[in-house]
mmCIF file of C-alpha atoms in Angstrom:
data_model
loop_
_atom_site.group_PDB
_atom_site.id
_atom_site.type_symbol
_atom_site.label_atom_id
_atom_site.label_comp_id
_atom_site.label_asym_id
_atom_site.label_seq_id
_atom_site.Cartn_x
_atom_site.Cartn_y
_atom_site.Cartn_z
ATOM 1 C CA MET A 1 106.094 70.604 119.214
ATOM 2 C CA GLU A 2 103.448 73.072 118.077
ATOM 3 C CA LYS A 3 103.064 73.478 114.328
ATOM 4 C CA LYS A 4 102.765 76.923 112.773
ATOM 5 C CA LYS A 5 99.342 77.880 111.492
ATOM 6 C CA ARG A 6 99.510 77.730 107.707
ATOM 7 C CA LYS A 7 97.474 79.727 105.246
ATOM 8 C CA ARG A 8 95.323 77.658 102.919
ATOM 9 C CA ASN A 9 96.318 77.147 99.309
ATOM 10 C CA VAL A 10 95.650 80.151 97.122
ATOM 11 C CA ARG A 11 93.194 79.487 94.307
ATOM 12 C CA LEU A 12 92.806 81.344 91.019
ATOM 13 C CA LYS A 13 89.494 82.743 92.287
ATOM 14 C CA ASP A 14 91.291 84.280 95.278
ATOM 15 C CA ILE A 15 93.904 85.910 93.018
ATOM 16 C CA LEU A 16 91.158 87.309 90.787
ATOM 17 C CA VAL A 17 89.332 88.762 93.809
ATOM 18 C CA LEU A 18 92.619 90.264 95.006
ATOM 19 C CA GLN A 19 93.178 91.836 91.584
ATOM 20 C CA ALA A 20 89.616 93.211 91.566
ATOM 21 C CA VAL A 21 90.305 94.935 94.895
ATOM 22 C CA ILE A 22 93.559 96.318 93.523
ATOM 23 C CA VAL A 23 91.714 97.635 90.452
ATOM 24 C CA LEU A 24 89.236 99.316 92.829
ATOM 25 C CA TYR A 25 92.196 100.938 94.610
ATOM 26 C CA THR A 26 93.510 102.356 91.320
ATOM 27 C CA PHE A 27 90.173 104.055 90.702
ATOM 28 C CA SER A 28 90.956 106.311 93.677
ATOM 29 C CA SER A 29 93.751 107.785 91.553
ATOM 30 C CA VAL A 30 91.310 108.273 88.683
ATOM 31 C CA ALA A 31 88.936 110.154 91.003
ATOM 32 C CA ALA A 32 91.846 112.273 92.277
ATOM 33 C CA LYS A 33 92.888 113.147 88.712
ATOM 34 C CA LEU A 34 89.306 114.101 87.856
ATOM 35 C CA ALA A 35 89.085 116.250 91.008
ATOM 36 C CA SER A 36 92.326 118.017 90.107
ATOM 37 C CA GLY A 37 90.759 119.297 86.891
ATOM 38 C CA GLN A 38 87.923 121.060 88.746
ATOM 39 C CA GLU A 39 87.705 124.432 90.442
ATOM 40 C CA PRO A 40 88.750 123.909 94.090
ATOM 41 C CA PHE A 41 85.772 123.370 96.404
ATOM 42 C CA SER A 42 83.267 123.408 93.544
ATOM 43 C CA ALA A 43 80.496 120.789 93.508
ATOM 44 C CA PRO A 44 82.283 118.549 90.935
ATOM 45 C CA PHE A 45 85.560 118.847 92.875
ATOM 46 C CA LEU A 46 83.861 117.814 96.123
ATOM 47 C CA LEU A 47 82.039 114.965 94.377
ATOM 48 C CA PHE A 48 85.252 113.500 92.921
ATOM 49 C CA TYR A 49 87.069 114.026 96.222
ATOM 50 C CA LEU A 50 84.268 112.245 98.095
ATOM 51 C CA ALA A 51 84.404 109.428 95.531
ATOM 52 C CA GLU A 52 88.142 109.098 96.124
ATOM 53 C CA LEU A 53 87.717 108.914 99.894
ATOM 54 C CA THR A 54 84.871 106.398 99.558
ATOM 55 C CA ILE A 55 86.918 104.188 97.247
ATOM 56 C CA LEU A 56 89.872 104.286 99.637
ATOM 57 C CA GLY A 57 87.634 103.412 102.592
ATOM 58 C CA VAL A 58 86.044 100.453 100.816
ATOM 59 C CA TYR A 59 89.467 99.333 99.607
ATOM 60 C CA ALA A 60 90.897 99.449 103.142
ATOM 61 C CA LEU A 61 88.098 97.250 104.475
ATOM 62 C CA LEU A 62 88.411 94.744 101.624
ATOM 63 C CA TRP A 63 92.215 94.666 101.856
ATOM 64 C CA GLN A 64 92.037 93.838 105.557
ATOM 65 C CA GLN A 65 89.795 90.882 104.791
ATOM 66 C CA LEU A 66 91.948 89.681 101.898
ATOM 67 C CA ILE A 67 95.277 89.671 103.700
ATOM 68 C CA ARG A 68 93.798 87.126 106.105
ATOM 69 C CA LYS A 69 93.618 84.681 103.158
ATOM 70 C CA PHE A 70 97.101 85.316 101.766
ATOM 71 C CA GLU A 71 100.652 85.320 102.935
ATOM 72 C CA LEU A 72 101.517 88.999 103.248
ATOM 73 C CA SER A 73 104.353 88.688 100.718
ATOM 74 C CA VAL A 74 101.939 87.215 98.143
ATOM 75 C CA ALA A 75 99.368 89.952 98.716
ATOM 76 C CA TYR A 76 101.932 92.721 98.328
ATOM 77 C CA ALA A 77 103.511 91.083 95.280
ATOM 78 C CA ASN A 78 100.098 91.211 93.614
ATOM 79 C CA ARG A 79 99.589 94.784 94.783
ATOM 80 C CA ALA A 80 102.441 95.820 92.502
ATOM 81 C CA MET A 81 99.977 95.233 89.661
ATOM 82 C CA ALA A 82 98.363 98.543 90.682
ATOM 83 C CA LEU A 83 101.171 100.214 88.769
ATOM 84 C CA LEU A 84 100.141 98.509 85.537
ATOM 85 C CA TRP A 85 96.430 99.161 86.125
ATOM 86 C CA SER A 86 97.198 102.842 86.736
ATOM 87 C CA LEU A 87 99.174 103.039 83.508
ATOM 88 C CA LEU A 88 96.239 101.456 81.695
ATOM 89 C CA TRP A 89 93.764 104.020 83.121
ATOM 90 C CA ALA A 90 96.141 106.865 82.232
ATOM 91 C CA VAL A 91 96.165 105.749 78.605
ATOM 92 C CA VAL A 92 92.522 104.688 78.238
ATOM 93 C CA LEU A 93 90.779 107.386 80.281
ATOM 94 C CA PHE A 94 93.119 110.373 80.031
ATOM 95 C CA HIS A 95 94.903 109.640 76.748
ATOM 96 C CA ASP A 96 98.295 109.977 78.423
ATOM 97 C CA ARG A 97 101.339 108.554 76.714
ATOM 98 C CA VAL A 98 103.324 105.782 78.320
ATOM 99 C CA THR A 99 106.993 106.434 77.760
ATOM 100 C CA VAL A 100 109.631 103.773 77.385
ATOM 101 C CA LYS A 101 110.883 104.743 80.850
ATOM 102 C CA ASN A 102 107.369 104.207 82.292
ATOM 103 C CA GLY A 103 107.199 100.775 80.697
ATOM 104 C CA ILE A 104 110.678 99.738 81.800
ATOM 105 C CA GLY A 105 110.024 100.991 85.316
ATOM 106 C CA ALA A 106 106.757 99.073 85.576
ATOM 107 C CA VAL A 107 108.392 95.885 84.302
ATOM 108 C CA LEU A 108 111.306 96.253 86.743
ATOM 109 C CA VAL A 109 108.954 96.702 89.709
ATOM 110 C CA ILE A 110 106.891 93.665 88.747
ATOM 111 C CA VAL A 111 109.904 91.446 87.973
ATOM 112 C CA GLY A 112 111.685 92.526 91.152
ATOM 113 C CA THR A 113 108.659 91.745 93.272
ATOM 114 C CA VAL A 114 108.240 88.326 91.657
ATOM 115 C CA ILE A 115 111.931 87.510 92.169
ATOM 116 C CA VAL A 116 111.910 88.549 95.820
ATOM 117 C CA ASN A 117 108.747 86.642 96.616
ATOM 118 C CA GLY A 118 109.762 83.637 94.530
ATOM 119 C CA GLY A 119 112.953 83.249 96.553
ATOM 120 C CA GLU A 120 111.102 83.513 99.850
ATOM 121 C CA ASN A 121 108.529 80.947 98.769
ATOM 122 C CA ARG A 122 111.175 78.401 97.742
ATOM 123 C CA ASP A 123 113.089 78.807 100.997
ATOM 124 C CA GLY A 124 109.899 78.653 103.036
ATOM 125 C CA GLU A 125 108.687 75.530 101.229
ATOM 126 C CA ALA A 126 112.013 73.802 101.742
ATOM 127 C CA GLY A 127 111.941 74.728 105.421
ATOM 128 C CA GLU A 128 108.419 73.403 105.785
ATOM 129 C CA ARG A 129 109.377 70.089 104.147
ATOM 130 C CA LYS A 130 112.325 69.723 106.555
ATOM 131 C CA GLU A 131 110.004 70.378 109.520
ATOM 132 C CA GLU A 132 107.488 67.826 108.230
ATOM 133 C CA ARG A 133 110.215 65.145 107.869
ATOM 134 C CA ALA A 134 111.485 65.935 111.369
ATOM 135 C CA ASP A 135 107.968 65.520 112.795
ATOM 136 C CA GLU A 136 107.588 62.052 111.203
#
Protein backbone atom coordinates (compact mmCIF):
# COMPACT_ATOMS: atom_id res chain seq x y z
CA MET A 1 0.00 0.00 0.00
CA GLU A 2 1.37 3.40 -0.98
CA LYS A 3 1.73 5.91 1.82
CA LYS A 4 0.59 9.50 1.37
CA LYS A 5 3.32 12.09 1.02
CA ARG A 6 3.43 14.02 4.28
CA LYS A 7 4.52 17.59 4.79
CA ARG A 8 7.47 18.02 7.12
CA ASN A 9 6.97 19.31 10.64
CA VAL A 10 6.39 23.03 10.82
CA ARG A 11 9.02 24.91 12.79
CA LEU A 12 8.74 28.28 14.52
CA LYS A 13 11.05 29.75 11.87
CA ASP A 14 8.62 28.66 9.14
CA ILE A 15 5.68 30.28 10.96
CA LEU A 16 7.66 33.50 11.37
CA VAL A 17 8.52 33.54 7.65
CA LEU A 18 4.85 32.92 6.84
CA GLN A 19 3.84 35.83 9.08
CA ALA A 20 6.45 38.08 7.44
CA VAL A 21 4.92 37.31 4.04
CA ILE A 22 1.46 38.04 5.41
CA VAL A 23 2.71 41.36 6.81
CA LEU A 24 4.10 42.15 3.34
CA TYR A 25 0.64 41.41 1.90
CA THR A 26 -0.99 43.88 4.31
CA PHE A 27 1.31 46.63 3.07
CA SER A 28 -0.52 46.43 -0.27
CA SER A 29 -3.56 47.80 1.56
CA VAL A 30 -1.43 50.58 3.02
CA ALA A 31 -0.22 51.52 -0.47
CA ALA A 32 -3.82 51.45 -1.74
CA LYS A 33 -4.96 53.75 1.08
CA LEU A 34 -2.10 56.15 0.34
CA ALA A 35 -2.99 56.11 -3.38
CA SER A 36 -6.63 56.87 -2.59
CA GLY A 37 -5.61 60.15 -0.97
CA GLN A 38 -3.91 61.41 -4.15
CA GLU A 39 -5.26 63.11 -7.25
CA PRO A 40 -6.15 60.34 -9.73
CA PHE A 41 -3.35 59.64 -12.22
CA SER A 42 -0.97 62.09 -10.56
CA ALA A 43 2.66 61.05 -10.04
CA PRO A 44 2.14 60.17 -6.32
CA PHE A 45 -1.03 58.23 -7.17
CA LEU A 46 0.78 56.20 -9.84
CA LEU A 47 3.74 55.61 -7.52
CA PHE A 48 1.55 54.23 -4.71
CA TYR A 49 -0.48 52.19 -7.19
CA LEU A 50 2.72 50.73 -8.67
CA ALA A 51 3.94 49.97 -5.14
CA GLU A 52 0.69 48.14 -4.43
CA LEU A 53 0.96 46.04 -7.59
CA THR A 54 4.63 45.27 -6.89
CA ILE A 55 3.86 44.18 -3.33
CA LEU A 56 1.04 41.94 -4.54
CA GLY A 57 3.28 40.38 -7.19
CA VAL A 58 6.08 39.65 -4.73
CA TYR A 59 3.54 38.32 -2.23
CA ALA A 60 2.03 35.97 -4.83
CA LEU A 61 5.43 34.49 -5.65
CA LEU A 62 6.37 34.06 -1.98
CA TRP A 63 2.97 32.60 -1.08
CA GLN A 64 3.30 29.98 -3.80
CA GLN A 65 6.64 28.90 -2.36
CA LEU A 66 5.36 28.87 1.22
CA ILE A 67 2.28 26.75 0.65
CA ARG A 68 4.59 23.97 -0.52
CA LYS A 69 5.96 23.81 3.05
CA PHE A 70 2.62 23.90 4.87
CA GLU A 71 -0.64 22.07 4.89
CA LEU A 72 -3.03 24.40 3.09
CA SER A 73 -5.32 24.62 6.13
CA VAL A 74 -2.38 25.74 8.31
CA ALA A 75 -1.28 28.36 5.79
CA TYR A 76 -4.76 29.83 5.49
CA ALA A 77 -5.32 29.75 9.25
CA ASN A 78 -2.22 31.91 9.62
CA ARG A 79 -3.37 34.15 6.78
CA ALA A 80 -6.27 35.26 8.97
CA MET A 81 -3.65 37.21 10.92
CA ALA A 82 -3.68 39.70 8.03
CA LEU A 83 -6.84 41.10 9.59
CA LEU A 84 -5.01 41.94 12.81
CA TRP A 85 -1.98 43.35 10.98
CA SER A 86 -4.29 45.56 8.90
CA LEU A 87 -5.99 46.84 12.04
CA LEU A 88 -2.58 47.62 13.49
CA TRP A 89 -1.53 49.61 10.38
CA ALA A 90 -4.85 51.48 10.40
CA VAL A 91 -4.21 52.63 13.96
CA VAL A 92 -0.45 53.25 13.76
CA LEU A 93 -0.15 54.75 10.28
CA PHE A 94 -3.54 56.38 9.69
CA HIS A 95 -4.66 57.05 13.27
CA ASP A 96 -7.95 55.24 12.66
CA ARG A 97 -9.99 54.09 15.61
CA VAL A 98 -10.66 50.42 16.17
CA THR A 99 -14.21 50.00 17.34
CA VAL A 100 -15.42 47.30 19.67
CA LYS A 101 -17.14 45.70 16.67
CA ASN A 102 -13.82 45.66 14.76
CA GLY A 103 -12.10 43.99 17.70
CA ILE A 104 -14.84 41.43 18.25
CA GLY A 105 -14.97 40.65 14.54
CA ALA A 106 -11.21 40.14 14.34
CA VAL A 107 -11.24 37.87 17.40
CA LEU A 108 -14.15 35.82 16.00
CA VAL A 109 -12.37 35.30 12.67
CA ILE A 110 -9.16 34.21 14.36
CA VAL A 111 -10.87 31.95 16.92
CA GLY A 112 -13.10 30.41 14.25
CA THR A 113 -10.14 29.65 12.03
CA VAL A 114 -8.21 28.08 14.90
CA ILE A 115 -11.21 25.94 15.90
CA VAL A 116 -11.82 24.71 12.36
CA ASN A 117 -8.19 23.87 11.74
CA GLY A 118 -7.70 22.41 15.21
CA GLY A 119 -10.51 19.92 14.61
CA GLU A 120 -9.12 18.91 11.23
CA ASN A 121 -5.64 18.42 12.65
CA ARG A 122 -6.87 16.16 15.47
CA ASP A 123 -8.93 14.02 13.10
CA GLY A 124 -6.09 13.84 10.60
CA GLU A 125 -3.56 12.87 13.27
CA ALA A 126 -5.84 10.16 14.60
CA GLY A 127 -6.36 8.84 11.08
CA GLU A 128 -2.63 8.81 10.44
CA ARG A 129 -1.98 6.88 13.67
CA LYS A 130 -4.60 4.28 12.67
CA GLU A 131 -2.94 3.90 9.24
CA GLU A 132 0.49 3.52 10.85
CA ARG A 133 -0.78 0.77 13.20
CA ALA A 134 -2.44 -1.00 10.27
CA ASP A 135 0.83 -0.93 8.31
CA GLU A 136 2.75 -2.56 11.20
